[in-house]
Amino acid sequence: AYVRVSTREQAKDGFSLEAQERYLFEEALKRNLFLRKIYIDKGISGGSTEKRAALAMMREEIKEGDWVLSCYISRIARNTKDLLSITDEIQDKGCHFMVRELDMDFTSPQGKLVLTLMASQAQFERDQTSERVKGIVAHLKKTGQFRSKPHFGWKMNPDRSIEAPIHIRNEEEMKVIKRLKQIRNKFPDLGKTAFARKLNELKVLSSGKPKVWHHAFVGKLMEREGMPFLPPRKGKGGEKS
């Protein structure tokens, strides 16, 4: 038997681990099957099969004549391609795939037809949701209401009216940026790694983040401020100087 639940769904009736296990015990008993093992993926999204260790183990361990039981199609996969691929794999191994919610063996010809139709519907709904989200984000960007995370030196504007800017200056962080520029002018030949190390040595701190300066963050920050670091020069023999 295979059980999966995402963190968001654990409290939802019928999707909890305990509920799924109970349903599958009942299903095995009804069909006079010996429930040899329950494979459980806990706190894992159904959008992809790549990170589901229990599902991978089940696919590897099933043998000819086994039955694979699941409460819901969505527990196995939410992606049409993944769902059909797993079903084909189960069938190729000479096994049966039973989903309790429909009381159907999906490795039968009738089950395969229903499975294909249902999987296509599920994929269609996911695509529709994705398109709606893209449309909303595009509208928010067009009307100036898309509230993305501000860069260092800026903060979210508490005024959410359409006319108001999304980000406003963070004066405390702007003072830190001014200090960074002064240090950069004093040490113009330092690369970004050495410059970050220098900032940590001088204990240049801000009220928020970062507490420790890293070269990648420093590089992007100084580039936004019009003071990009030049790529390392190569000395003789192609070595970086």
CSV table of C-alpha atoms in Angstrom, one decimal:
chain,number,residue,atom,x,y,z
A,1,ALA,CA,0.0,0.0,0.0
A,2,TYR,CA,1.2,3.5,-0.7
A,3,VAL,CA,0.3,6.6,1.5
A,4,ARG,CA,1.3,10.2,0.9
A,5,VAL,CA,0.4,13.4,2.7
A,6,SER,CA,1.7,16.9,2.4
A,7,THR,CA,2.1,19.1,5.5
A,8,ARG,CA,-0.7,21.3,4.3
A,9,GLU,CA,-3.1,18.4,3.9
A,10,GLN,CA,-2.4,16.5,7.2
A,11,ALA,CA,-5.3,18.0,9.0
A,12,LYS,CA,-7.8,17.6,6.1
A,13,ASP,CA,-10.4,14.8,6.7
A,14,GLY,CA,-9.5,11.7,4.7
A,15,PHE,CA,-6.0,12.8,3.8
A,16,SER,CA,-4.3,12.2,7.2
A,17,LEU,CA,-1.8,9.3,7.4
A,18,GLU,CA,-4.0,7.5,9.9
A,19,ALA,CA,-7.1,7.8,7.8
A,20,GLN,CA,-5.4,6.5,4.7
A,21,GLU,CA,-3.8,3.6,6.5
A,22,ARG,CA,-7.2,2.6,8.0
A,23,TYR,CA,-8.9,2.7,4.6
A,24,LEU,CA,-6.2,0.6,3.0
A,25,PHE,CA,-6.3,-2.0,5.8
A,26,GLU,CA,-10.1,-2.2,5.1
A,27,GLU,CA,-9.5,-2.5,1.4
A,28,ALA,CA,-7.0,-5.3,1.8
A,29,LEU,CA,-9.3,-7.2,4.2
A,30,LYS,CA,-12.3,-6.8,1.8
A,31,ARG,CA,-10.2,-8.3,-1.1
A,32,ASN,CA,-8.7,-11.1,1.0
A,33,LEU,CA,-5.2,-9.7,0.5
A,34,PHE,CA,-2.3,-9.8,2.9
A,35,LEU,CA,-1.0,-6.3,3.4
A,36,ARG,CA,2.7,-6.9,3.4
A,37,LYS,CA,4.0,-3.3,3.6
A,38,ILE,CA,2.9,0.3,3.7
A,39,TYR,CA,5.1,2.8,2.0
A,40,ILE,CA,4.7,6.3,3.5
A,41,ASP,CA,5.9,9.7,2.1
A,42,LYS,CA,5.2,12.2,4.8
A,43,GLY,CA,5.2,16.0,4.2
A,44,ILE,CA,5.9,15.6,0.5
A,45,SER,CA,4.1,17.4,-2.3
A,46,GLY,CA,2.4,15.4,-5.1
A,47,GLY,CA,3.6,17.8,-7.8
A,48,SER,CA,6.7,15.6,-8.6
A,49,THR,CA,7.8,12.1,-7.9
A,50,GLU,CA,11.5,12.9,-7.7
A,51,LYS,CA,11.7,13.5,-3.9
A,52,ARG,CA,9.5,10.6,-2.8
A,53,ALA,CA,11.8,8.0,-1.4
A,54,ALA,CA,8.9,5.6,-0.3
A,55,LEU,CA,7.3,5.7,-3.7
A,56,ALA,CA,10.7,4.9,-5.3
A,57,MET,CA,11.2,2.0,-2.9
A,58,MET,CA,7.8,0.6,-3.6
A,59,ARG,CA,8.4,0.7,-7.4
A,60,GLU,CA,11.6,-1.2,-6.9
A,61,GLU,CA,10.3,-3.8,-4.5
A,62,ILE,CA,7.0,-4.9,-6.0
A,63,LYS,CA,7.0,-8.3,-7.6
A,64,GLU,CA,4.8,-10.1,-10.1
A,65,GLY,CA,1.4,-10.9,-8.7
A,66,ASP,CA,1.5,-8.0,-6.1
A,67,TRP,CA,-1.4,-5.6,-5.7
A,68,VAL,CA,-0.6,-1.9,-5.2
A,69,LEU,CA,-3.2,-0.1,-3.1
A,70,SER,CA,-3.8,3.6,-2.8
A,71,CYS,CA,-6.7,5.6,-1.4
A,72,TYR,CA,-6.7,8.4,-4.0
A,73,ILE,CA,-5.2,8.9,-7.4
A,74,SER,CA,-3.7,12.2,-6.2
A,75,ARG,CA,-1.7,10.3,-3.6
A,76,ILE,CA,0.3,8.6,-6.4
A,77,ALA,CA,0.7,11.6,-8.7
A,78,ARG,CA,-0.8,14.9,-9.7
A,79,ASN,CA,1.0,15.0,-13.0
A,80,THR,CA,-0.6,13.1,-15.9
A,81,LYS,CA,2.8,11.9,-17.3
A,82,ASP,CA,4.0,10.6,-13.9
A,83,LEU,CA,0.7,8.9,-13.2
A,84,LEU,CA,0.5,7.0,-16.5
A,85,SER,CA,4.2,6.1,-16.3
A,86,ILE,CA,3.8,4.6,-12.8
A,87,THR,CA,0.7,2.7,-13.8
A,88,ASP,CA,2.5,1.3,-16.9
A,89,GLU,CA,5.4,0.3,-14.7
A,90,ILE,CA,3.1,-1.5,-12.3
A,91,GLN,CA,1.4,-3.3,-15.1
A,92,ASP,CA,4.6,-4.3,-16.8
A,93,LYS,CA,5.7,-6.0,-13.6
A,94,GLY,CA,2.6,-8.2,-13.7
A,95,CYS,CA,1.0,-6.3,-10.8
A,96,HIS,CA,-2.4,-4.7,-10.2
A,97,PHE,CA,-3.0,-1.1,-9.2
A,98,MET,CA,-6.2,-0.6,-7.1
A,99,VAL,CA,-7.4,2.9,-6.1
A,100,ARG,CA,-10.0,2.8,-3.3
A,101,GLU,CA,-11.9,6.0,-4.1
A,102,LEU,CA,-13.1,4.6,-7.4
A,103,ASP,CA,-13.1,0.9,-6.5
A,104,MET,CA,-11.2,0.2,-9.7
A,105,ASP,CA,-8.2,-1.8,-10.9
A,106,PHE,CA,-6.4,0.7,-13.2
A,107,THR,CA,-4.3,-2.0,-14.8
A,108,SER,CA,-7.5,-3.4,-16.5
A,109,PRO,CA,-8.4,-2.0,-19.9
A,110,GLN,CA,-11.5,-0.2,-18.5
A,111,GLY,CA,-9.4,1.2,-15.6
A,112,LYS,CA,-6.7,2.4,-18.0
A,113,LEU,CA,-9.3,4.4,-20.0
A,114,VAL,CA,-10.8,6.0,-16.9
A,115,LEU,CA,-7.3,6.7,-15.5
A,116,THR,CA,-6.2,8.5,-18.7
A,117,LEU,CA,-9.4,10.7,-18.7
A,118,MET,CA,-9.1,11.5,-15.0
A,119,ALA,CA,-5.4,12.3,-15.2
A,120,SER,CA,-6.0,14.6,-18.2
A,121,GLN,CA,-8.6,16.4,-16.3
A,122,ALA,CA,-6.3,16.8,-13.3
A,123,GLN,CA,-3.5,18.2,-15.5
A,124,PHE,CA,-6.0,20.5,-17.2
A,125,GLU,CA,-7.0,22.0,-13.8
A,126,ARG,CA,-3.4,22.4,-12.8
A,127,ASP,CA,-2.6,24.2,-16.0
A,128,GLN,CA,-5.6,26.5,-15.6
A,129,THR,CA,-4.5,27.4,-12.1
A,130,SER,CA,-1.0,28.2,-13.3
A,131,GLU,CA,-2.4,30.4,-16.1
A,132,ARG,CA,-4.7,32.3,-13.6
A,133,VAL,CA,-1.7,32.9,-11.3
A,134,LYS,CA,0.4,34.2,-14.2
A,135,GLY,CA,-2.5,36.5,-15.2
A,136,ILE,CA,-2.9,37.9,-11.7
A,137,VAL,CA,0.9,38.6,-11.3
A,138,ALA,CA,0.9,40.3,-14.7
A,139,HIS,CA,-2.0,42.5,-13.7
A,140,LEU,CA,-0.4,43.4,-10.4
A,141,LYS,CA,2.8,44.3,-12.2
A,142,LYS,CA,0.9,46.4,-14.8
A,143,THR,CA,-1.0,48.4,-12.1
A,144,GLY,CA,2.1,48.7,-9.9
A,145,GLN,CA,0.7,46.6,-7.1
A,146,PHE,CA,3.1,43.6,-7.4
A,147,ARG,CA,4.8,43.6,-4.0
A,148,SER,CA,8.1,41.8,-4.5
A,149,LYS,CA,10.8,41.6,-1.8
A,150,PRO,CA,12.8,44.9,-1.7
A,151,HIS,CA,16.5,45.0,-2.1
A,152,PHE,CA,18.8,46.0,0.7
A,153,GLY,CA,18.4,49.7,1.3
A,154,TRP,CA,14.6,49.6,0.7
A,155,LYS,CA,11.5,48.5,2.5
A,156,MET,CA,7.9,47.8,1.7
A,157,ASN,CA,5.7,50.9,1.6
A,158,PRO,CA,2.9,50.6,4.2
A,159,ASP,CA,0.7,52.8,1.9
A,160,ARG,CA,-0.8,50.2,-0.4
A,161,SER,CA,-2.7,52.6,-2.7
A,162,ILE,CA,-2.2,52.3,-6.4
A,163,GLU,CA,-0.6,55.7,-6.7
A,164,ALA,CA,2.0,55.0,-3.9
A,165,PRO,CA,5.4,53.5,-4.7
A,166,ILE,CA,5.7,49.8,-3.7
A,167,HIS,CA,9.1,50.3,-2.0
A,168,ILE,CA,10.5,53.3,0.0
A,169,ARG,CA,13.9,54.0,1.3
A,170,ASN,CA,15.2,52.3,4.4
A,171,GLU,CA,17.2,55.1,5.9
A,172,GLU,CA,19.2,52.9,8.3
A,173,GLU,CA,20.3,50.6,5.5
A,174,MET,CA,21.0,53.5,3.3
A,175,LYS,CA,23.5,54.7,5.9
A,176,VAL,CA,25.2,51.3,5.7
A,177,ILE,CA,25.4,51.5,1.9
A,178,LYS,CA,27.0,54.9,2.2
A,179,ARG,CA,29.6,53.4,4.6
A,180,LEU,CA,30.2,50.5,2.1
A,181,LYS,CA,30.9,53.0,-0.7
A,182,GLN,CA,33.4,54.9,1.5
A,183,ILE,CA,35.3,51.7,2.3
A,184,ARG,CA,35.2,50.7,-1.4
A,185,ASN,CA,36.7,54.1,-2.4
A,186,LYS,CA,39.4,53.5,0.2
A,187,PHE,CA,40.2,50.0,-1.0
A,188,PRO,CA,39.4,50.1,-4.7
A,189,ASP,CA,41.6,47.2,-5.7
A,190,LEU,CA,40.0,44.6,-3.4
A,191,GLY,CA,37.9,41.9,-5.1
A,192,LYS,CA,34.5,41.2,-3.8
A,193,THR,CA,35.6,38.3,-1.6
A,194,ALA,CA,38.4,40.3,-0.1
A,195,PHE,CA,36.1,43.3,0.2
A,196,ALA,CA,33.5,41.2,2.1
A,197,ARG,CA,36.2,40.0,4.4
A,198,LYS,CA,37.3,43.6,5.0
A,199,LEU,CA,33.7,44.6,5.9
A,200,ASN,CA,33.6,41.7,8.5
A,201,GLU,CA,37.0,42.8,9.9
A,202,LEU,CA,35.7,46.4,10.3
A,203,LYS,CA,32.5,45.1,11.9
A,204,VAL,CA,30.3,47.0,9.5
A,205,LEU,CA,26.8,46.0,10.7
A,206,SER,CA,23.2,46.8,9.9
A,207,SER,CA,20.2,46.6,12.1
A,208,GLY,CA,18.7,43.8,10.0
A,209,LYS,CA,20.5,41.4,7.7
A,210,PRO,CA,23.2,40.5,6.9
A,211,LYS,CA,25.0,39.9,10.2
A,212,VAL,CA,27.9,38.6,8.2
A,213,TRP,CA,28.9,39.9,4.8
A,214,HIS,CA,29.2,37.3,2.0
A,215,HIS,CA,30.9,38.0,-1.4
A,216,ALA,CA,27.9,37.1,-3.5
A,217,PHE,CA,25.6,39.5,-1.6
A,218,VAL,CA,28.2,42.3,-1.6
A,219,GLY,CA,28.8,41.8,-5.3
A,220,LYS,CA,25.2,42.3,-6.2
A,221,LEU,CA,24.7,45.2,-3.8
A,222,MET,CA,27.7,47.2,-5.1
A,223,GLU,CA,26.7,46.5,-8.7
A,224,ARG,CA,23.2,47.9,-8.0
A,225,GLU,CA,24.9,51.0,-6.5
A,226,GLY,CA,26.9,51.5,-9.7
A,227,MET,CA,30.2,50.2,-8.2
A,228,PRO,CA,30.6,46.7,-9.8
A,229,PHE,CA,33.7,44.6,-9.1
A,230,LEU,CA,35.9,43.9,-12.1
A,231,PRO,CA,36.6,40.3,-13.0
A,232,PRO,CA,39.9,39.0,-11.6
A,233,ARG,CA,42.8,39.7,-13.9
A,234,LYS,CA,44.9,36.8,-15.2
A,235,GLY,CA,48.7,36.9,-14.7
A,236,LYS,CA,51.3,35.0,-16.6
A,237,GLY,CA,50.5,31.4,-17.5
A,238,GLY,CA,46.8,32.1,-17.2
A,239,GLU,CA,46.8,32.3,-13.4
A,240,LYS,CA,44.4,34.8,-11.7
A,241,SER,CA,46.2,37.6,-10.0
